[in-house]
PDB file of N, CA, C and O in Angstrom:
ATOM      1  N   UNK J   1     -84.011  47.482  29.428  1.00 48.00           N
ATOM      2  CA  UNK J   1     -82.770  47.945  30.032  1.00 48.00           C
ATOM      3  C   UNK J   1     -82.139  49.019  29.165  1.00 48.00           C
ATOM      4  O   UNK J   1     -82.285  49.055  27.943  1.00 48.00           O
ATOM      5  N   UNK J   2     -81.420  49.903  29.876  1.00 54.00           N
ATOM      6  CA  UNK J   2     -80.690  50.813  29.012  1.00 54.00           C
ATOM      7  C   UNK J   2     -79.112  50.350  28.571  1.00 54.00           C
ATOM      8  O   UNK J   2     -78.413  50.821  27.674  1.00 54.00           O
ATOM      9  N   UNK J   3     -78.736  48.999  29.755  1.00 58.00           N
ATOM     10  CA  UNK J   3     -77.672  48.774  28.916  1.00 58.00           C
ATOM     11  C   UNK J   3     -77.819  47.244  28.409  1.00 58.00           C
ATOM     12  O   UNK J   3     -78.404  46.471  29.168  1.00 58.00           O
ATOM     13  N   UNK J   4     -77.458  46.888  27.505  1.00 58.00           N
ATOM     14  CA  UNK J   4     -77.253  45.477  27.061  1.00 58.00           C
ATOM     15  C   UNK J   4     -76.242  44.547  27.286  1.00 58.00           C
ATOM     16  O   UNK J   4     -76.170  43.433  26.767  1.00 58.00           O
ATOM     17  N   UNK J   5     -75.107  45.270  28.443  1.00 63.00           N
ATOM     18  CA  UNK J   5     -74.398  44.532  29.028  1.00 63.00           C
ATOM     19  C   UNK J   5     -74.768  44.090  30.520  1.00 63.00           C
ATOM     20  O   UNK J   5     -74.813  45.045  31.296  1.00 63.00           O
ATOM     21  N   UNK J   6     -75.026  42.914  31.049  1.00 66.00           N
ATOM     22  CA  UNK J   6     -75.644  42.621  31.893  1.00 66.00           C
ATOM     23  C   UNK J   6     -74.308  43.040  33.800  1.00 66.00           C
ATOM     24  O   UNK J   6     -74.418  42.886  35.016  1.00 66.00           O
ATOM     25  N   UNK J   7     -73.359  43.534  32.903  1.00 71.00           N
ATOM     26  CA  UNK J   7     -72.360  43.761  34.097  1.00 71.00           C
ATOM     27  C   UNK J   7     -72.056  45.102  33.502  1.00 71.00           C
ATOM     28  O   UNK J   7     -70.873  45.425  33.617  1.00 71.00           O
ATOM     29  N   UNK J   8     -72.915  46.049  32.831  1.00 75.00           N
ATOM     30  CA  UNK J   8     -72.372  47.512  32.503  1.00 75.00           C
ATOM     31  C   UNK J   8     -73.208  48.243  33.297  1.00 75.00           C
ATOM     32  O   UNK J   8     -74.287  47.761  33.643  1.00 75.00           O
ATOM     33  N   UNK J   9     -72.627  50.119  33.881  1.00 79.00           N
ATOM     34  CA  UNK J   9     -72.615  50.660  34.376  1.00 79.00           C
ATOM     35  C   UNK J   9     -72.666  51.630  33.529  1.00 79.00           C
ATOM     36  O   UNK J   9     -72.121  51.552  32.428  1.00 79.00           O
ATOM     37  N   UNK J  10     -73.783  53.385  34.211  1.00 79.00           N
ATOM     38  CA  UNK J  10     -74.451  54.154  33.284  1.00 79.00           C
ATOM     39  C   UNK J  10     -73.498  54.978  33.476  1.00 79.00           C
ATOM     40  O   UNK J  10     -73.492  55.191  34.689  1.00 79.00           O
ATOM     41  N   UNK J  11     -72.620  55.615  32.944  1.00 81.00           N
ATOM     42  CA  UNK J  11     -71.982  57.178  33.774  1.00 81.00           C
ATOM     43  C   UNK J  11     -72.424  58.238  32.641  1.00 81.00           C
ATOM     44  O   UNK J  11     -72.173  58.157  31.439  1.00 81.00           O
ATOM     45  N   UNK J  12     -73.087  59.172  33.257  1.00 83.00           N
ATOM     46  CA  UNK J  12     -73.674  60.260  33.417  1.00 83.00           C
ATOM     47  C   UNK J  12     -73.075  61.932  33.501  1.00 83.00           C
ATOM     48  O   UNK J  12     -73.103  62.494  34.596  1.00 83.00           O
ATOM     49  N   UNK J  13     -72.610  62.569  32.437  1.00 85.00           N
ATOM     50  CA  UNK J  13     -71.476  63.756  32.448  1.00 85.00           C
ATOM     51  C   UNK J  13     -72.324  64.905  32.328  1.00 85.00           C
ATOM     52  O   UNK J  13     -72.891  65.015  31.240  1.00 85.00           O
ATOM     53  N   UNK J  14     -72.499  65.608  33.016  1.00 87.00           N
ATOM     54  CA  UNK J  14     -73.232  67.041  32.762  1.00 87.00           C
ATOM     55  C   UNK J  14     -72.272  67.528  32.041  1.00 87.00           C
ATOM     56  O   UNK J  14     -71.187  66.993  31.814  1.00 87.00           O
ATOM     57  N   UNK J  15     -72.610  68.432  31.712  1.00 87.00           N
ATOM     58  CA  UNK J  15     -71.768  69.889  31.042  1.00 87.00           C
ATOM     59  C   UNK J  15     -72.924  71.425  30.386  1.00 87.00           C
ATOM     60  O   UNK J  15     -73.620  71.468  29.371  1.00 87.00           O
ATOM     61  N   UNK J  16     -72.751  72.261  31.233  1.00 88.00           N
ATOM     62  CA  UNK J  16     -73.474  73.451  31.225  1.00 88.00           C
ATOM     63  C   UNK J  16     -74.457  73.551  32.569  1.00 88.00           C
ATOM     64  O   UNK J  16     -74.129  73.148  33.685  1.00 88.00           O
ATOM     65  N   UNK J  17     -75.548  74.082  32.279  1.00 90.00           N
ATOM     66  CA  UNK J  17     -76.573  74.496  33.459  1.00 90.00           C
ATOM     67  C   UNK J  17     -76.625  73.170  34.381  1.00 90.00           C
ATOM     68  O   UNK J  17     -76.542  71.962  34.159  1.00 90.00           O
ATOM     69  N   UNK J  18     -76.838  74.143  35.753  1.00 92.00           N
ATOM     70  CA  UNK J  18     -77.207  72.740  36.204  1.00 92.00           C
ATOM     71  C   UNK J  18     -78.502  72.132  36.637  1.00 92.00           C
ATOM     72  O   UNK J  18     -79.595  72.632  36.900  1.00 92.00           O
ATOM     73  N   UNK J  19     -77.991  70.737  36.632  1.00 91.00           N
ATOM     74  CA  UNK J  19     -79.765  70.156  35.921  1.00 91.00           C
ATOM     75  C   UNK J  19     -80.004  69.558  37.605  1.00 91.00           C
ATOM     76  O   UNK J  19     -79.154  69.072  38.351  1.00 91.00           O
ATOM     77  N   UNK J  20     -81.375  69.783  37.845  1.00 94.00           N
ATOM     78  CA  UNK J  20     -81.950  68.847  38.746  1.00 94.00           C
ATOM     79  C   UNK J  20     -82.287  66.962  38.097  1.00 94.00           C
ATOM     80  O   UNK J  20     -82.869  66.515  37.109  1.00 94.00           O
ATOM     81  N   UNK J  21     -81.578  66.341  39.247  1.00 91.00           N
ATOM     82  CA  UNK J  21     -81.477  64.848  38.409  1.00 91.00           C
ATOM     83  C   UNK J  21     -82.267  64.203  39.838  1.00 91.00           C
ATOM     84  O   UNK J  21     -81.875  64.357  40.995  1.00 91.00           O
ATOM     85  N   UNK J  22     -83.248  63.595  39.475  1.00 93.00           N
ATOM     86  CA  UNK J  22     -84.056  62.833  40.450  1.00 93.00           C
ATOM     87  C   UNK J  22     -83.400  60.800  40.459  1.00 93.00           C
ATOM     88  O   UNK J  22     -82.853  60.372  39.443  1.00 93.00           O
ATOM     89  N   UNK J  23     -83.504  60.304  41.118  1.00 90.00           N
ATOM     90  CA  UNK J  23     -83.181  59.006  40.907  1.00 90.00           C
ATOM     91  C   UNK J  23     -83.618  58.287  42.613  1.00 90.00           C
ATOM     92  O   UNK J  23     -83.306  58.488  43.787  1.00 90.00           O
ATOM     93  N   UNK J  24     -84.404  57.486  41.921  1.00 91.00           N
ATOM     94  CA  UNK J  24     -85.205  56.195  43.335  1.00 91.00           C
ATOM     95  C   UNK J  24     -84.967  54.834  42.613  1.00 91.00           C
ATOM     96  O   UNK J  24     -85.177  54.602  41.422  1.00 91.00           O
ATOM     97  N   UNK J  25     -84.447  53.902  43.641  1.00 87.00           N
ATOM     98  CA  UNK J  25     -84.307  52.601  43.498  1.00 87.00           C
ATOM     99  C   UNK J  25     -85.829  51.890  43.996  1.00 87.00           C
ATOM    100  O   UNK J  25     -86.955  52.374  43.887  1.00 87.00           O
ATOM    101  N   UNK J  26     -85.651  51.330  44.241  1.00 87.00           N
ATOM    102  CA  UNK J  26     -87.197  50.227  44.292  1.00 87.00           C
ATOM    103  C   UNK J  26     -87.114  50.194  45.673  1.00 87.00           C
ATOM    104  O   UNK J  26     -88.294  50.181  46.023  1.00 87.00           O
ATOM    105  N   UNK J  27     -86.548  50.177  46.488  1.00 90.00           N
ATOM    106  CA  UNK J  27     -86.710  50.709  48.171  1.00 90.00           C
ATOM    107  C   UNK J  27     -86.133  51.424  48.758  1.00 90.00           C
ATOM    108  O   UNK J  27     -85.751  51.169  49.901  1.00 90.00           O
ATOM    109  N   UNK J  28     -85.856  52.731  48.040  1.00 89.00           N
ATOM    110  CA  UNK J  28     -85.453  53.587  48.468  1.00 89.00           C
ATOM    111  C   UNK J  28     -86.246  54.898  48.023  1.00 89.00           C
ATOM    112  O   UNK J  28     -86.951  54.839  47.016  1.00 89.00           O
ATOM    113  N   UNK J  29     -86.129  56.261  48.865  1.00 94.00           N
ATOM    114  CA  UNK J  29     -87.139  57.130  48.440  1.00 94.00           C
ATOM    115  C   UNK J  29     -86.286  57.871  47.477  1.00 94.00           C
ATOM    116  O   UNK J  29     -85.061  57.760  47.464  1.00 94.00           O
ATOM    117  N   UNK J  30     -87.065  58.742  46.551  1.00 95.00           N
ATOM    118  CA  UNK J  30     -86.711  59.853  45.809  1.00 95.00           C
ATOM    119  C   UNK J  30     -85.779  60.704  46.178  1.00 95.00           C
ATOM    120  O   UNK J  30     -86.100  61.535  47.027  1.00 95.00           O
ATOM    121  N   UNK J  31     -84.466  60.715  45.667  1.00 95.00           N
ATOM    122  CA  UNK J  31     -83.529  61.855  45.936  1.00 95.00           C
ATOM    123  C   UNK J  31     -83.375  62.444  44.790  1.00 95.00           C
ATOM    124  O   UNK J  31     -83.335  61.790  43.748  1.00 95.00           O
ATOM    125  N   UNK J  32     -83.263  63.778  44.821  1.00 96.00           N
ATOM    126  CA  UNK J  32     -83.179  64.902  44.162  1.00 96.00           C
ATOM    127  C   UNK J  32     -81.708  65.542  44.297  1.00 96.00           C
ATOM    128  O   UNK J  32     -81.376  66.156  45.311  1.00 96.00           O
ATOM    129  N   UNK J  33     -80.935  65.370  43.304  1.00 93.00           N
ATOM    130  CA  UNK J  33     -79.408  66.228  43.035  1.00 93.00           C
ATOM    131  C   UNK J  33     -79.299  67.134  42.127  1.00 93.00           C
ATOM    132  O   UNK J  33     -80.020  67.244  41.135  1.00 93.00           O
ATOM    133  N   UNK J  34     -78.061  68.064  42.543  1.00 94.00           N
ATOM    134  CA  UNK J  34     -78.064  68.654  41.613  1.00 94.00           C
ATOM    135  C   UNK J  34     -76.727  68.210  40.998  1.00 94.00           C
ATOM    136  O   UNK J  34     -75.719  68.020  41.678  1.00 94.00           O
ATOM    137  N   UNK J  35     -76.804  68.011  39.264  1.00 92.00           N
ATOM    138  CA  UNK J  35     -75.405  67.833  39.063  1.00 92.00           C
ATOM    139  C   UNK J  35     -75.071  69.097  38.120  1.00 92.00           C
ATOM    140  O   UNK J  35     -75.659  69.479  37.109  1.00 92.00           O
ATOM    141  N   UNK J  36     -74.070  69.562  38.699  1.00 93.00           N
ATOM    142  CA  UNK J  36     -73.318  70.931  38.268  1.00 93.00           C
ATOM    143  C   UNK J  36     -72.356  70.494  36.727  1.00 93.00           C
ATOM    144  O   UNK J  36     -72.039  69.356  36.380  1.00 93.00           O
ATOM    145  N   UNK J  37     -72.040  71.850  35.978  1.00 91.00           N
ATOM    146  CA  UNK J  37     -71.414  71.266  34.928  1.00 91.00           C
ATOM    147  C   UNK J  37     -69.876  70.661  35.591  1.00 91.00           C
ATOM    148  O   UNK J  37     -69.198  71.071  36.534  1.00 91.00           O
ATOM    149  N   UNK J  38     -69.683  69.498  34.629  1.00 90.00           N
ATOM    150  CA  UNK J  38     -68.204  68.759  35.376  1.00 90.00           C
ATOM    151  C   UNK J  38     -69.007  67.462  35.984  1.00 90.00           C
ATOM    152  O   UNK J  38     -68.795  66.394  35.411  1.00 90.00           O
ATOM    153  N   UNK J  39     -69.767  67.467  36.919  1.00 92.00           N
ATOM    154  CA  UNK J  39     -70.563  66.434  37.616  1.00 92.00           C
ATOM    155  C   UNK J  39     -70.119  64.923  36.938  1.00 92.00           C
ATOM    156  O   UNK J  39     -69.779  65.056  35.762  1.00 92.00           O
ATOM    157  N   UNK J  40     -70.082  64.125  37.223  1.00 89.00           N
ATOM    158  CA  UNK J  40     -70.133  62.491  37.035  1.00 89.00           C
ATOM    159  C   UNK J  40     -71.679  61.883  38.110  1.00 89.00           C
ATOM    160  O   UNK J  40     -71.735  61.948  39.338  1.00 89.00           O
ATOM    161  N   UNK J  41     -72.484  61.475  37.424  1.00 87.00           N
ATOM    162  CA  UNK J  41     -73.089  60.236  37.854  1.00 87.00           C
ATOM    163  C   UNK J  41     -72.739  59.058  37.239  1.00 87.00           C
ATOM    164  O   UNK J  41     -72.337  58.974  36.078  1.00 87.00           O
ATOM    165  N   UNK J  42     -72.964  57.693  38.394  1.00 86.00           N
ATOM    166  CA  UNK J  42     -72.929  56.669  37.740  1.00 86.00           C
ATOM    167  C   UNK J  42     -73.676  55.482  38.562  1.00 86.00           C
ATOM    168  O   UNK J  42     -73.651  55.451  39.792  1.00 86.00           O
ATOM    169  N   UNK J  43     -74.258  54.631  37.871  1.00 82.00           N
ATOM    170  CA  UNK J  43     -75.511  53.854  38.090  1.00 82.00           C
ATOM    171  C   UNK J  43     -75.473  52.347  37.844  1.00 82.00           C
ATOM    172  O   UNK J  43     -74.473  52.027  37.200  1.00 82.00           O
ATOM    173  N   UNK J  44     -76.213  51.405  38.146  1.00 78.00           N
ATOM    174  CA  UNK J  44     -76.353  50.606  37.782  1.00 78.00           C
ATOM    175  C   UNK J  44     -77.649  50.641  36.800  1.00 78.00           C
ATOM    176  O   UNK J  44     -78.579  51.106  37.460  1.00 78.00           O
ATOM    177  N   UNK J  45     -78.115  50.299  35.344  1.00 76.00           N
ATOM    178  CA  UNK J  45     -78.897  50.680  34.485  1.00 76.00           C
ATOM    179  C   UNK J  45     -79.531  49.350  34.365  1.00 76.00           C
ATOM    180  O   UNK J  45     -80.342  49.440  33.443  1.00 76.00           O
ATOM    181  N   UNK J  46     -79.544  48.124  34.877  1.00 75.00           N
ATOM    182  CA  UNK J  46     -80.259  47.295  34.809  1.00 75.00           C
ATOM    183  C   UNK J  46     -81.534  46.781  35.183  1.00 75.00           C
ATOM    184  O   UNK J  46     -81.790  47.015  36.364  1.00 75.00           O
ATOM    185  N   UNK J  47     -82.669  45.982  34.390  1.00 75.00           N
ATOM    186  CA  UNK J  47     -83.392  46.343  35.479  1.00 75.00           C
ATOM    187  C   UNK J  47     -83.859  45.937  36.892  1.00 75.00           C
ATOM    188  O   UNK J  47     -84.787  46.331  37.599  1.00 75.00           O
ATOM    189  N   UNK J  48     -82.759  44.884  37.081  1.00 77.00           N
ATOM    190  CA  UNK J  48     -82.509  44.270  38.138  1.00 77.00           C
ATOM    191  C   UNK J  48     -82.358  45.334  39.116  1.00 77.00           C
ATOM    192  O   UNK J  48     -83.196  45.232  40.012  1.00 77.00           O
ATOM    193  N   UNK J  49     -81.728  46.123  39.218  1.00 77.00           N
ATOM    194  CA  UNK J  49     -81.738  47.355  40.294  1.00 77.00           C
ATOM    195  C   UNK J  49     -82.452  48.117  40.025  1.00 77.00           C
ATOM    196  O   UNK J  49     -82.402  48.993  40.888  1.00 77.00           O
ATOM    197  N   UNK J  50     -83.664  48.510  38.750  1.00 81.00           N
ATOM    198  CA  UNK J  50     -84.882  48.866  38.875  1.00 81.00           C
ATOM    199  C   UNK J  50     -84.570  50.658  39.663  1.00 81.00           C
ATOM    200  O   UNK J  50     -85.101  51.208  40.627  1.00 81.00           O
ATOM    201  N   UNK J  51     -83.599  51.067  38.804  1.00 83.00           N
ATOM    202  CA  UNK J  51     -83.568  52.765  39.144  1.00 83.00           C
ATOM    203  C   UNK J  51     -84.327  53.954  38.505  1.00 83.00           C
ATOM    204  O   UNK J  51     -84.096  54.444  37.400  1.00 83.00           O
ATOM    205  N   UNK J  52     -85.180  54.295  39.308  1.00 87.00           N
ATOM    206  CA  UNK J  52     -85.536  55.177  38.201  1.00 87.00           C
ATOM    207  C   UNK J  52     -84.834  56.878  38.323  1.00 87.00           C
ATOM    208  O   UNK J  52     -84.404  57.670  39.163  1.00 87.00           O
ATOM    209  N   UNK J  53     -85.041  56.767  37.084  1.00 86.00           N
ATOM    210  CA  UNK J  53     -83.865  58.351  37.216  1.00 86.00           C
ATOM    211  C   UNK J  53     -84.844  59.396  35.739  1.00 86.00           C
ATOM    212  O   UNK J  53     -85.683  59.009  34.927  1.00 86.00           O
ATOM    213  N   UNK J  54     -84.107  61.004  36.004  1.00 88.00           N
ATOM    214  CA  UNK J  54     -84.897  61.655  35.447  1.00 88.00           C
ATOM    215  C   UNK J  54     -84.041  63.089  35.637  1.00 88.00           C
ATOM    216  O   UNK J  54     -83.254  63.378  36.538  1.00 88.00           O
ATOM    217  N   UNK J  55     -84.408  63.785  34.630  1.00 89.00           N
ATOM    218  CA  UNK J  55     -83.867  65.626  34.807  1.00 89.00           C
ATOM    219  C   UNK J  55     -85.227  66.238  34.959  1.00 89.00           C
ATOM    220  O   UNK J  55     -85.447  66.821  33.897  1.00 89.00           O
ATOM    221  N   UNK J  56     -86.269  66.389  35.791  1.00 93.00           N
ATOM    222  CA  UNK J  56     -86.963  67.159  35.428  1.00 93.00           C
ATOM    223  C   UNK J  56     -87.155  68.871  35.687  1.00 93.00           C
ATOM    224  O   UNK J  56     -88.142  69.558  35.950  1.00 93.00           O
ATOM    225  N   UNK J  57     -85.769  69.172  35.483  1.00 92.00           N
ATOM    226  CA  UNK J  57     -85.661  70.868  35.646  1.00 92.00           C
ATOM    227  C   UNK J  57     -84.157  70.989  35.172  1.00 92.00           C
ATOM    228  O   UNK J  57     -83.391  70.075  34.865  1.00 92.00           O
ATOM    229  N   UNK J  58     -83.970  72.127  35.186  1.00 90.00           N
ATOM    230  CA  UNK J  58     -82.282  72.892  34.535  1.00 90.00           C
ATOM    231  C   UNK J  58     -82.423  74.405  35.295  1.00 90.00           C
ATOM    232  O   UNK J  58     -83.205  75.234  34.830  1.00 90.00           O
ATOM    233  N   UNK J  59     -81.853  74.613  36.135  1.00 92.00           N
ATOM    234  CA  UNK J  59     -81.813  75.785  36.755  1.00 92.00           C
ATOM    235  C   UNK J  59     -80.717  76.787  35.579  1.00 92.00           C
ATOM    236  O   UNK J  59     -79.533  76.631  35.281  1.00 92.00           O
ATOM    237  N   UNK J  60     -81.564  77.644  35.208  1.00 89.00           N
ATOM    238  CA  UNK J  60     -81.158  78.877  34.668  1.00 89.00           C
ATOM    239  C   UNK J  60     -79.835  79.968  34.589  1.00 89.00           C
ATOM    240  O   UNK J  60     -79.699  80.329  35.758  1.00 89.00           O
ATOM    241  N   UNK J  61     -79.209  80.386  34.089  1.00 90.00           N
ATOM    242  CA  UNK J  61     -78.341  80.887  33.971  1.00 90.00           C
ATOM    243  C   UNK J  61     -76.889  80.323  35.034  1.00 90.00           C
ATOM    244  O   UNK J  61     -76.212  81.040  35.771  1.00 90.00           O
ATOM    245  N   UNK J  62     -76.757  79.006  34.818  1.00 92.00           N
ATOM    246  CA  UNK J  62     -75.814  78.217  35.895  1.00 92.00           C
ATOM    247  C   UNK J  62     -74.659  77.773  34.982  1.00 92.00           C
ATOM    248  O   UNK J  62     -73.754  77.126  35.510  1.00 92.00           O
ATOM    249  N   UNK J  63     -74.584  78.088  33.492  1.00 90.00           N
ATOM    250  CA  UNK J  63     -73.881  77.770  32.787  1.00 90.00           C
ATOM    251  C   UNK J  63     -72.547  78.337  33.273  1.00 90.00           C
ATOM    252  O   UNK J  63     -72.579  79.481  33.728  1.00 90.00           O
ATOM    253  N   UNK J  64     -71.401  77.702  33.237  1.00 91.00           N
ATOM    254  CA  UNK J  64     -69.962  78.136  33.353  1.00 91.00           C
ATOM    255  C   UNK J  64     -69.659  78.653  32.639  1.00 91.00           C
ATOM    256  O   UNK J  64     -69.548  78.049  31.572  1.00 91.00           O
ATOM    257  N   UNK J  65     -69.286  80.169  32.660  1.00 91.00           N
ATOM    258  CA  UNK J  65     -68.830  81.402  31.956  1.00 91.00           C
ATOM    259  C   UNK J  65     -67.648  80.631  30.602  1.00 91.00           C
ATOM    260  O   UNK J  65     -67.717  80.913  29.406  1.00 91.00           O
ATOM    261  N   UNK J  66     -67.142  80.134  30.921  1.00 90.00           N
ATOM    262  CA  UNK J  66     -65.961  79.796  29.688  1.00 90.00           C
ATOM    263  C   UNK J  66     -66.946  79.251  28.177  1.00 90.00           C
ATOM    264  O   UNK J  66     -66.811  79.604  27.005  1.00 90.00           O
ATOM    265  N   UNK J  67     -68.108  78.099  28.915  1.00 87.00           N
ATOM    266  CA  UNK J  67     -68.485  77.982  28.150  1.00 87.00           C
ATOM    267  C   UNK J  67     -69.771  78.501  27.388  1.00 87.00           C
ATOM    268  O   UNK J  67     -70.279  77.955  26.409  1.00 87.00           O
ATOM    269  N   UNK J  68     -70.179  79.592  27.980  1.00 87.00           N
ATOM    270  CA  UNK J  68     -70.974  80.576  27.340  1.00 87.00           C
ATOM    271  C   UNK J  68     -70.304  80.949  26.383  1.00 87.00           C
ATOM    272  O   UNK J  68     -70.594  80.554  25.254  1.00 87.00           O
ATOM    273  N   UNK J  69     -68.827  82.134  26.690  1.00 88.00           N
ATOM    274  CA  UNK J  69     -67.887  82.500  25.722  1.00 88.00           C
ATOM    275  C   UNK J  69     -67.649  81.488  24.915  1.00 88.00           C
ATOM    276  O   UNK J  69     -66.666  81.894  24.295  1.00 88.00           O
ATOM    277  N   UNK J  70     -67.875  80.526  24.544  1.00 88.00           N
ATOM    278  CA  UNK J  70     -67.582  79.083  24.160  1.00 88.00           C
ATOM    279  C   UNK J  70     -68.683  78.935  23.007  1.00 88.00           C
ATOM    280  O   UNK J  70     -68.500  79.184  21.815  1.00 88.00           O
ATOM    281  N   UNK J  71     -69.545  78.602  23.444  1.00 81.00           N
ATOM    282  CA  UNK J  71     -71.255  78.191  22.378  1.00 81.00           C
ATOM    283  C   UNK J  71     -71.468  79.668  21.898  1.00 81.00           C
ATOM    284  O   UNK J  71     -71.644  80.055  20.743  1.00 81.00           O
ATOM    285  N   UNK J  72     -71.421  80.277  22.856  1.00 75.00           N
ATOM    286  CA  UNK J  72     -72.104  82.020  22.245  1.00 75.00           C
ATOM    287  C   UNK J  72     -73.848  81.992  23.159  1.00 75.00           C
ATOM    288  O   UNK J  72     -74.757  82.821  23.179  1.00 75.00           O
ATOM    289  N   UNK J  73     -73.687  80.609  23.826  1.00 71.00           N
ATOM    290  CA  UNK J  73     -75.491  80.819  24.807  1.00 71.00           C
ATOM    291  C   UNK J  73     -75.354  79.735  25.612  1.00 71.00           C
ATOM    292  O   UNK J  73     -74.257  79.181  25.548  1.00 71.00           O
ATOM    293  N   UNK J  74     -76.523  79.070  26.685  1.00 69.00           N
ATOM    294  CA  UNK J  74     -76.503  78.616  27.512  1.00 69.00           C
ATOM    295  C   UNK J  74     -76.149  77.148  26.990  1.00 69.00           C
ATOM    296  O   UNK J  74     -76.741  76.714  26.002  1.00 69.00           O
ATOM    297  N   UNK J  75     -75.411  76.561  27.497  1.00 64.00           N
ATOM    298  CA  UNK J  75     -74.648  74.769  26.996  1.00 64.00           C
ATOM    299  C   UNK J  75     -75.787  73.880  28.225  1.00 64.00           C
ATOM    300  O   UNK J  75     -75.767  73.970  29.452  1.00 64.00           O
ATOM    301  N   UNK J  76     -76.670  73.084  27.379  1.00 62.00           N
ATOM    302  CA  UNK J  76     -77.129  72.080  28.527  1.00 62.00           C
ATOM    303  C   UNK J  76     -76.856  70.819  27.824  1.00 62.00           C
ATOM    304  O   UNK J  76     -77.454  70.648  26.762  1.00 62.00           O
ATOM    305  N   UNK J  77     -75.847  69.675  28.346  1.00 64.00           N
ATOM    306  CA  UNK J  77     -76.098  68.706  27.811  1.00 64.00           C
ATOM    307  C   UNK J  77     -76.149  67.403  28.817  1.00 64.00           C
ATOM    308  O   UNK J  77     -76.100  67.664  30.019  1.00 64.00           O
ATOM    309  N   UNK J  78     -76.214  66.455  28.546  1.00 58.00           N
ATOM    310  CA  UNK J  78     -76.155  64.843  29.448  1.00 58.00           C
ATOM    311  C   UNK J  78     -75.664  64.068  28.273  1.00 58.00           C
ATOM    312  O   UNK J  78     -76.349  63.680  27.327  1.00 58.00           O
ATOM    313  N   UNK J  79     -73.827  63.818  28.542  1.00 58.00           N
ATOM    314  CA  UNK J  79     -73.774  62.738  27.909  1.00 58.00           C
ATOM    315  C   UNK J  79     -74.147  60.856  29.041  1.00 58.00           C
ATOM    316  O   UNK J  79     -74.090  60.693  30.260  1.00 58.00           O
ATOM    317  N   UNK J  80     -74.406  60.072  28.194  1.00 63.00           N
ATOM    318  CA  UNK J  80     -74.477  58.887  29.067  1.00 63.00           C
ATOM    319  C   UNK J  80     -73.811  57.808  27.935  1.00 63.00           C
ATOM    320  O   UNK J  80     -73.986  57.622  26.730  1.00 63.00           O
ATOM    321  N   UNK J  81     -72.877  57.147  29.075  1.00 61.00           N
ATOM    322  CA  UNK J  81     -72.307  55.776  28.440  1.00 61.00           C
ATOM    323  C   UNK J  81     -72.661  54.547  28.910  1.00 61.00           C
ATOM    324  O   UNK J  81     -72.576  54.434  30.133  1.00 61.00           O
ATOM    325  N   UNK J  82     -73.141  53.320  28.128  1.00 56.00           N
ATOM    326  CA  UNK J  82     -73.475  52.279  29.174  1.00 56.00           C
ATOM    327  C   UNK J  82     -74.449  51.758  28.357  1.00 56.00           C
ATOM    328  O   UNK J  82     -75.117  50.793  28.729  1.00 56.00           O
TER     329      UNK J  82
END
């Protein structure tokens, strides 16, 4: 499990480019989002709900201008709590 609280919840904060985020439950099919910088996901991380989730892409130059002027280059991050 990713969380060790058996009643905790994943939330998921983009900030910079935006990332392609894949996530399938165990009977449900593959959906593909995009979460933009600002974005909130949030999940159940147990593996009782058995989610699988993933970034496998970052679309390119999607960074929010403030924070270009900000870093000085493209900001990709995923914080996660949970």
């Amino acid at each position: 499990d990713h969380c060790n609280d058996p009643n905790g919840w994943v939330f998921l904060l983009s900030l910079g480019c935006t990332a392609k985020f894949t996530v399938q439950g165990e009977t449900t099919p593959k959906r593909v989002l995009e979460l933009n910088s600002g974005d909130i996901a949030l999940f159940d991380p147990s593996t009782k709900a058995a989610i699988k989730h993933g970034v496998p892409s970052i679309i390119p130059s999607t960074c929010p201008e403030p924070l270009v002027e900000t870093f000085g280059a493209q900001v990709i991050a995923n914080y996660r709590y949970g």
